[in-house]
Amino acid sequence: MLFDLPRPVETALLRTGTVLAPLLFAVRVVAVLVRFRRGGADQPSQPGRTNPDS
């Protein structure tokens, strides 16, 4: 490490990361599952084509 942080700052960052990481992971998993359940409407029907008229 280049420098040491004060003990309270170090503890606060560790606790924030410990709470935030699983929360953001759960949000991401739910977002992917919701998109998967919709059937992937964002994807084109034919691979390699972006415009339905082409």
PDB file of N, CA and C in Angstrom:
ATOM      1  N   MET A   1       0.828  -1.186   0.000  1.00  0.00           N
ATOM      2  CA  MET A   1       0.000   0.000   0.000  1.00  0.00           C
ATOM      3  C   MET A   1       0.873   1.250   0.000  1.00  0.00           C
ATOM      4  N   LEU A   2       0.359   2.263  -0.637  1.00  0.00           N
ATOM      5  CA  LEU A   2       1.076   3.531  -0.694  1.00  0.00           C
ATOM      6  C   LEU A   2       0.992   4.259   0.647  1.00  0.00           C
ATOM      7  N   PHE A   3      -0.182   4.225   1.270  1.00  0.00           N
ATOM      8  CA  PHE A   3      -0.362   4.874   2.563  1.00  0.00           C
ATOM      9  C   PHE A   3      -1.453   4.134   3.337  1.00  0.00           C
ATOM     10  N   ASP A   4      -1.464   4.308   4.635  1.00  0.00           N
ATOM     11  CA  ASP A   4      -2.467   3.692   5.506  1.00  0.00           C
ATOM     12  C   ASP A   4      -3.600   4.673   5.768  1.00  0.00           C
ATOM     13  N   LEU A   5      -4.808   4.141   5.779  1.00  0.00           N
ATOM     14  CA  LEU A   5      -5.971   4.947   6.128  1.00  0.00           C
ATOM     15  C   LEU A   5      -6.176   4.906   7.634  1.00  0.00           C
ATOM     16  N   PRO A   6      -6.817   5.923   8.171  1.00  0.00           N
ATOM     17  CA  PRO A   6      -7.151   5.873   9.602  1.00  0.00           C
ATOM     18  C   PRO A   6      -8.053   4.665   9.892  1.00  0.00           C
ATOM     19  N   ARG A   7      -7.927   4.107  11.062  1.00  0.00           N
ATOM     20  CA  ARG A   7      -8.655   2.890  11.429  1.00  0.00           C
ATOM     21  C   ARG A   7     -10.180   3.024  11.230  1.00  0.00           C
ATOM     22  N   PRO A   8     -10.822   4.135  11.647  1.00  0.00           N
ATOM     23  CA  PRO A   8     -12.280   4.241  11.453  1.00  0.00           C
ATOM     24  C   PRO A   8     -12.680   4.253   9.971  1.00  0.00           C
ATOM     25  N   VAL A   9     -11.870   4.888   9.138  1.00  0.00           N
ATOM     26  CA  VAL A   9     -12.162   4.931   7.702  1.00  0.00           C
ATOM     27  C   VAL A   9     -12.010   3.539   7.110  1.00  0.00           C
ATOM     28  N   GLU A  10     -10.997   2.835   7.500  1.00  0.00           N
ATOM     29  CA  GLU A  10     -10.762   1.473   7.023  1.00  0.00           C
ATOM     30  C   GLU A  10     -11.929   0.565   7.410  1.00  0.00           C
ATOM     31  N   THR A  11     -12.381   0.679   8.653  1.00  0.00           N
ATOM     32  CA  THR A  11     -13.502  -0.130   9.134  1.00  0.00           C
ATOM     33  C   THR A  11     -14.787   0.222   8.398  1.00  0.00           C
ATOM     34  N   ALA A  12     -15.026   1.507   8.179  1.00  0.00           N
ATOM     35  CA  ALA A  12     -16.238   1.932   7.481  1.00  0.00           C
ATOM     36  C   ALA A  12     -16.240   1.434   6.040  1.00  0.00           C
ATOM     37  N   LEU A  13     -15.118   1.507   5.362  1.00  0.00           N
ATOM     38  CA  LEU A  13     -15.043   1.009   3.991  1.00  0.00           C
ATOM     39  C   LEU A  13     -15.264  -0.499   3.918  1.00  0.00           C
ATOM     40  N   LEU A  14     -14.699  -1.214   4.848  1.00  0.00           N
ATOM     41  CA  LEU A  14     -14.866  -2.664   4.885  1.00  0.00           C
ATOM     42  C   LEU A  14     -16.320  -3.035   5.131  1.00  0.00           C
ATOM     43  N   ARG A  15     -16.957  -2.385   6.077  1.00  0.00           N
ATOM     44  CA  ARG A  15     -18.374  -2.674   6.367  1.00  0.00           C
ATOM     45  C   ARG A  15     -19.277  -2.270   5.205  1.00  0.00           C
ATOM     46  N   THR A  16     -18.997  -1.140   4.594  1.00  0.00           N
ATOM     47  CA  THR A  16     -19.794  -0.701   3.450  1.00  0.00           C
ATOM     48  C   THR A  16     -19.675  -1.698   2.301  1.00  0.00           C
ATOM     49  N   GLY A  17     -18.469  -2.147   2.038  1.00  0.00           N
ATOM     50  CA  GLY A  17     -18.267  -3.133   0.980  1.00  0.00           C
ATOM     51  C   GLY A  17     -18.923  -4.461   1.287  1.00  0.00           C
ATOM     52  N   THR A  18     -18.895  -4.851   2.558  1.00  0.00           N
ATOM     53  CA  THR A  18     -19.497  -6.115   2.972  1.00  0.00           C
ATOM     54  C   THR A  18     -21.014  -6.087   2.802  1.00  0.00           C
ATOM     55  N   VAL A  19     -21.626  -4.940   3.000  1.00  0.00           N
ATOM     56  CA  VAL A  19     -23.075  -4.811   2.832  1.00  0.00           C
ATOM     57  C   VAL A  19     -23.423  -4.583   1.363  1.00  0.00           C
ATOM     58  N   LEU A  20     -22.672  -3.739   0.686  1.00  0.00           N
ATOM     59  CA  LEU A  20     -23.000  -3.340  -0.675  1.00  0.00           C
ATOM     60  C   LEU A  20     -22.767  -4.437  -1.709  1.00  0.00           C
ATOM     61  N   ALA A  21     -21.730  -5.214  -1.577  1.00  0.00           N
ATOM     62  CA  ALA A  21     -21.397  -6.240  -2.574  1.00  0.00           C
ATOM     63  C   ALA A  21     -22.513  -7.281  -2.730  1.00  0.00           C
ATOM     64  N   PRO A  22     -23.000  -7.912  -1.659  1.00  0.00           N
ATOM     65  CA  PRO A  22     -24.073  -8.886  -1.842  1.00  0.00           C
ATOM     66  C   PRO A  22     -25.376  -8.246  -2.321  1.00  0.00           C
ATOM     67  N   LEU A  23     -25.620  -7.013  -1.892  1.00  0.00           N
ATOM     68  CA  LEU A  23     -26.835  -6.323  -2.316  1.00  0.00           C
ATOM     69  C   LEU A  23     -26.808  -6.059  -3.820  1.00  0.00           C
ATOM     70  N   LEU A  24     -25.713  -5.538  -4.333  1.00  0.00           N
ATOM     71  CA  LEU A  24     -25.593  -5.283  -5.764  1.00  0.00           C
ATOM     72  C   LEU A  24     -25.577  -6.579  -6.568  1.00  0.00           C
ATOM     73  N   PHE A  25     -24.993  -7.633  -6.018  1.00  0.00           N
ATOM     74  CA  PHE A  25     -25.022  -8.936  -6.677  1.00  0.00           C
ATOM     75  C   PHE A  25     -26.464  -9.419  -6.822  1.00  0.00           C
ATOM     76  N   ALA A  26     -27.251  -9.316  -5.760  1.00  0.00           N
ATOM     77  CA  ALA A  26     -28.647  -9.753  -5.804  1.00  0.00           C
ATOM     78  C   ALA A  26     -29.451  -8.925  -6.810  1.00  0.00           C
ATOM     79  N   VAL A  27     -29.219  -7.624  -6.845  1.00  0.00           N
ATOM     80  CA  VAL A  27     -29.923  -6.762  -7.803  1.00  0.00           C
ATOM     81  C   VAL A  27     -29.579  -7.167  -9.231  1.00  0.00           C
ATOM     82  N   ARG A  28     -28.325  -7.465  -9.482  1.00  0.00           N
ATOM     83  CA  ARG A  28     -27.897  -7.870 -10.823  1.00  0.00           C
ATOM     84  C   ARG A  28     -28.508  -9.215 -11.223  1.00  0.00           C
ATOM     85  N   VAL A  29     -28.535 -10.157 -10.300  1.00  0.00           N
ATOM     86  CA  VAL A  29     -29.127 -11.471 -10.582  1.00  0.00           C
ATOM     87  C   VAL A  29     -30.605 -11.322 -10.906  1.00  0.00           C
ATOM     88  N   VAL A  30     -31.315 -10.530 -10.132  1.00  0.00           N
ATOM     89  CA  VAL A  30     -32.749 -10.319 -10.387  1.00  0.00           C
ATOM     90  C   VAL A  30     -32.956  -9.652 -11.742  1.00  0.00           C
ATOM     91  N   ALA A  31     -32.135  -8.675 -12.082  1.00  0.00           N
ATOM     92  CA  ALA A  31     -32.278  -7.989 -13.379  1.00  0.00           C
ATOM     93  C   ALA A  31     -32.059  -8.961 -14.535  1.00  0.00           C
ATOM     94  N   VAL A  32     -31.066  -9.835 -14.421  1.00  0.00           N
ATOM     95  CA  VAL A  32     -30.804 -10.813 -15.479  1.00  0.00           C
ATOM     96  C   VAL A  32     -31.951 -11.805 -15.579  1.00  0.00           C
ATOM     97  N   LEU A  33     -32.457 -12.269 -14.450  1.00  0.00           N
ATOM     98  CA  LEU A  33     -33.565 -13.227 -14.474  1.00  0.00           C
ATOM     99  C   LEU A  33     -34.839 -12.619 -15.037  1.00  0.00           C
ATOM    100  N   VAL A  34     -35.102 -11.365 -14.727  1.00  0.00           N
ATOM    101  CA  VAL A  34     -36.282 -10.695 -15.273  1.00  0.00           C
ATOM    102  C   VAL A  34     -36.150 -10.559 -16.788  1.00  0.00           C
ATOM    103  N   ARG A  35     -34.970 -10.183 -17.268  1.00  0.00           N
ATOM    104  CA  ARG A  35     -34.746 -10.068 -18.705  1.00  0.00           C
ATOM    105  C   ARG A  35     -34.869 -11.435 -19.384  1.00  0.00           C
ATOM    106  N   PHE A  36     -34.349 -12.471 -18.740  1.00  0.00           N
ATOM    107  CA  PHE A  36     -34.430 -13.827 -19.278  1.00  0.00           C
ATOM    108  C   PHE A  36     -35.882 -14.289 -19.356  1.00  0.00           C
ATOM    109  N   ARG A  37     -36.660 -13.958 -18.339  1.00  0.00           N
ATOM    110  CA  ARG A  37     -38.068 -14.366 -18.308  1.00  0.00           C
ATOM    111  C   ARG A  37     -38.881 -13.696 -19.413  1.00  0.00           C
ATOM    112  N   ARG A  38     -38.523 -12.478 -19.774  1.00  0.00           N
ATOM    113  CA  ARG A  38     -39.216 -11.762 -20.853  1.00  0.00           C
ATOM    114  C   ARG A  38     -38.937 -12.379 -22.215  1.00  0.00           C
ATOM    115  N   GLY A  39     -37.938 -13.225 -22.309  1.00  0.00           N
ATOM    116  CA  GLY A  39     -37.640 -13.872 -23.569  1.00  0.00           C
ATOM    117  C   GLY A  39     -36.554 -13.178 -24.356  1.00  0.00           C
ATOM    118  N   GLY A  40     -35.855 -12.283 -23.767  1.00  0.00           N
ATOM    119  CA  GLY A  40     -34.762 -11.608 -24.468  1.00  0.00           C
ATOM    120  C   GLY A  40     -35.255 -10.761 -25.625  1.00  0.00           C
ATOM    121  N   ALA A  41     -36.217  -9.913 -25.388  1.00  0.00           N
ATOM    122  CA  ALA A  41     -36.812  -9.085 -26.441  1.00  0.00           C
ATOM    123  C   ALA A  41     -35.794  -8.134 -27.072  1.00  0.00           C
ATOM    124  N   ASP A  42     -34.667  -7.927 -26.405  1.00  0.00           N
ATOM    125  CA  ASP A  42     -33.655  -7.016 -26.937  1.00  0.00           C
ATOM    126  C   ASP A  42     -32.854  -7.646 -28.080  1.00  0.00           C
ATOM    127  N   GLN A  43     -32.942  -8.950 -28.232  1.00  0.00           N
ATOM    128  CA  GLN A  43     -32.149  -9.639 -29.233  1.00  0.00           C
ATOM    129  C   GLN A  43     -32.895  -9.686 -30.572  1.00  0.00           C
ATOM    130  N   PRO A  44     -32.194  -9.565 -31.684  1.00  0.00           N
ATOM    131  CA  PRO A  44     -32.847  -9.713 -32.980  1.00  0.00           C
ATOM    132  C   PRO A  44     -33.293 -11.161 -33.181  1.00  0.00           C
ATOM    133  N   SER A  45     -34.340 -11.342 -33.997  1.00  0.00           N
ATOM    134  CA  SER A  45     -34.887 -12.676 -34.203  1.00  0.00           C
ATOM    135  C   SER A  45     -33.951 -13.561 -35.018  1.00  0.00           C
ATOM    136  N   GLN A  46     -33.146 -12.953 -35.876  1.00  0.00           N
ATOM    137  CA  GLN A  46     -32.203 -13.727 -36.685  1.00  0.00           C
ATOM    138  C   GLN A  46     -30.794 -13.248 -36.370  1.00  0.00           C
ATOM    139  N   PRO A  47     -29.915 -14.184 -36.013  1.00  0.00           N
ATOM    140  CA  PRO A  47     -28.543 -13.778 -35.664  1.00  0.00           C
ATOM    141  C   PRO A  47     -27.852 -13.031 -36.806  1.00  0.00           C
ATOM    142  N   GLY A  48     -27.136 -11.971 -36.468  1.00  0.00           N
ATOM    143  CA  GLY A  48     -26.392 -11.229 -37.455  1.00  0.00           C
ATOM    144  C   GLY A  48     -27.186 -10.114 -38.113  1.00  0.00           C
ATOM    145  N   ARG A  49     -28.476 -10.065 -37.867  1.00  0.00           N
ATOM    146  CA  ARG A  49     -29.299  -9.025 -38.467  1.00  0.00           C
ATOM    147  C   ARG A  49     -29.813  -8.090 -37.365  1.00  0.00           C
ATOM    148  N   THR A  50     -29.700  -6.807 -37.615  1.00  0.00           N
ATOM    149  CA  THR A  50     -30.147  -5.835 -36.629  1.00  0.00           C
ATOM    150  C   THR A  50     -31.452  -5.165 -37.028  1.00  0.00           C
ATOM    151  N   ASN A  51     -31.792  -5.214 -38.308  1.00  0.00           N
ATOM    152  CA  ASN A  51     -32.997  -4.567 -38.806  1.00  0.00           C
ATOM    153  C   ASN A  51     -33.951  -5.651 -39.305  1.00  0.00           C
ATOM    154  N   PRO A  52     -35.200  -5.692 -38.819  1.00  0.00           N
ATOM    155  CA  PRO A  52     -36.114  -6.740 -39.252  1.00  0.00           C
ATOM    156  C   PRO A  52     -36.430  -6.696 -40.752  1.00  0.00           C
ATOM    157  N   ASP A  53     -36.226  -5.550 -41.413  1.00  0.00           N
ATOM    158  CA  ASP A  53     -36.534  -5.429 -42.823  1.00  0.00           C
ATOM    159  C   ASP A  53     -35.402  -5.906 -43.722  1.00  0.00           C
ATOM    160  N   SER A  54     -34.235  -6.212 -43.139  1.00  0.00           N
ATOM    161  CA  SER A  54     -33.114  -6.587 -43.988  1.00  0.00           C
ATOM    162  C   SER A  54     -33.147  -8.060 -44.340  1.00  0.00           C
TER     163      SER A  54
END
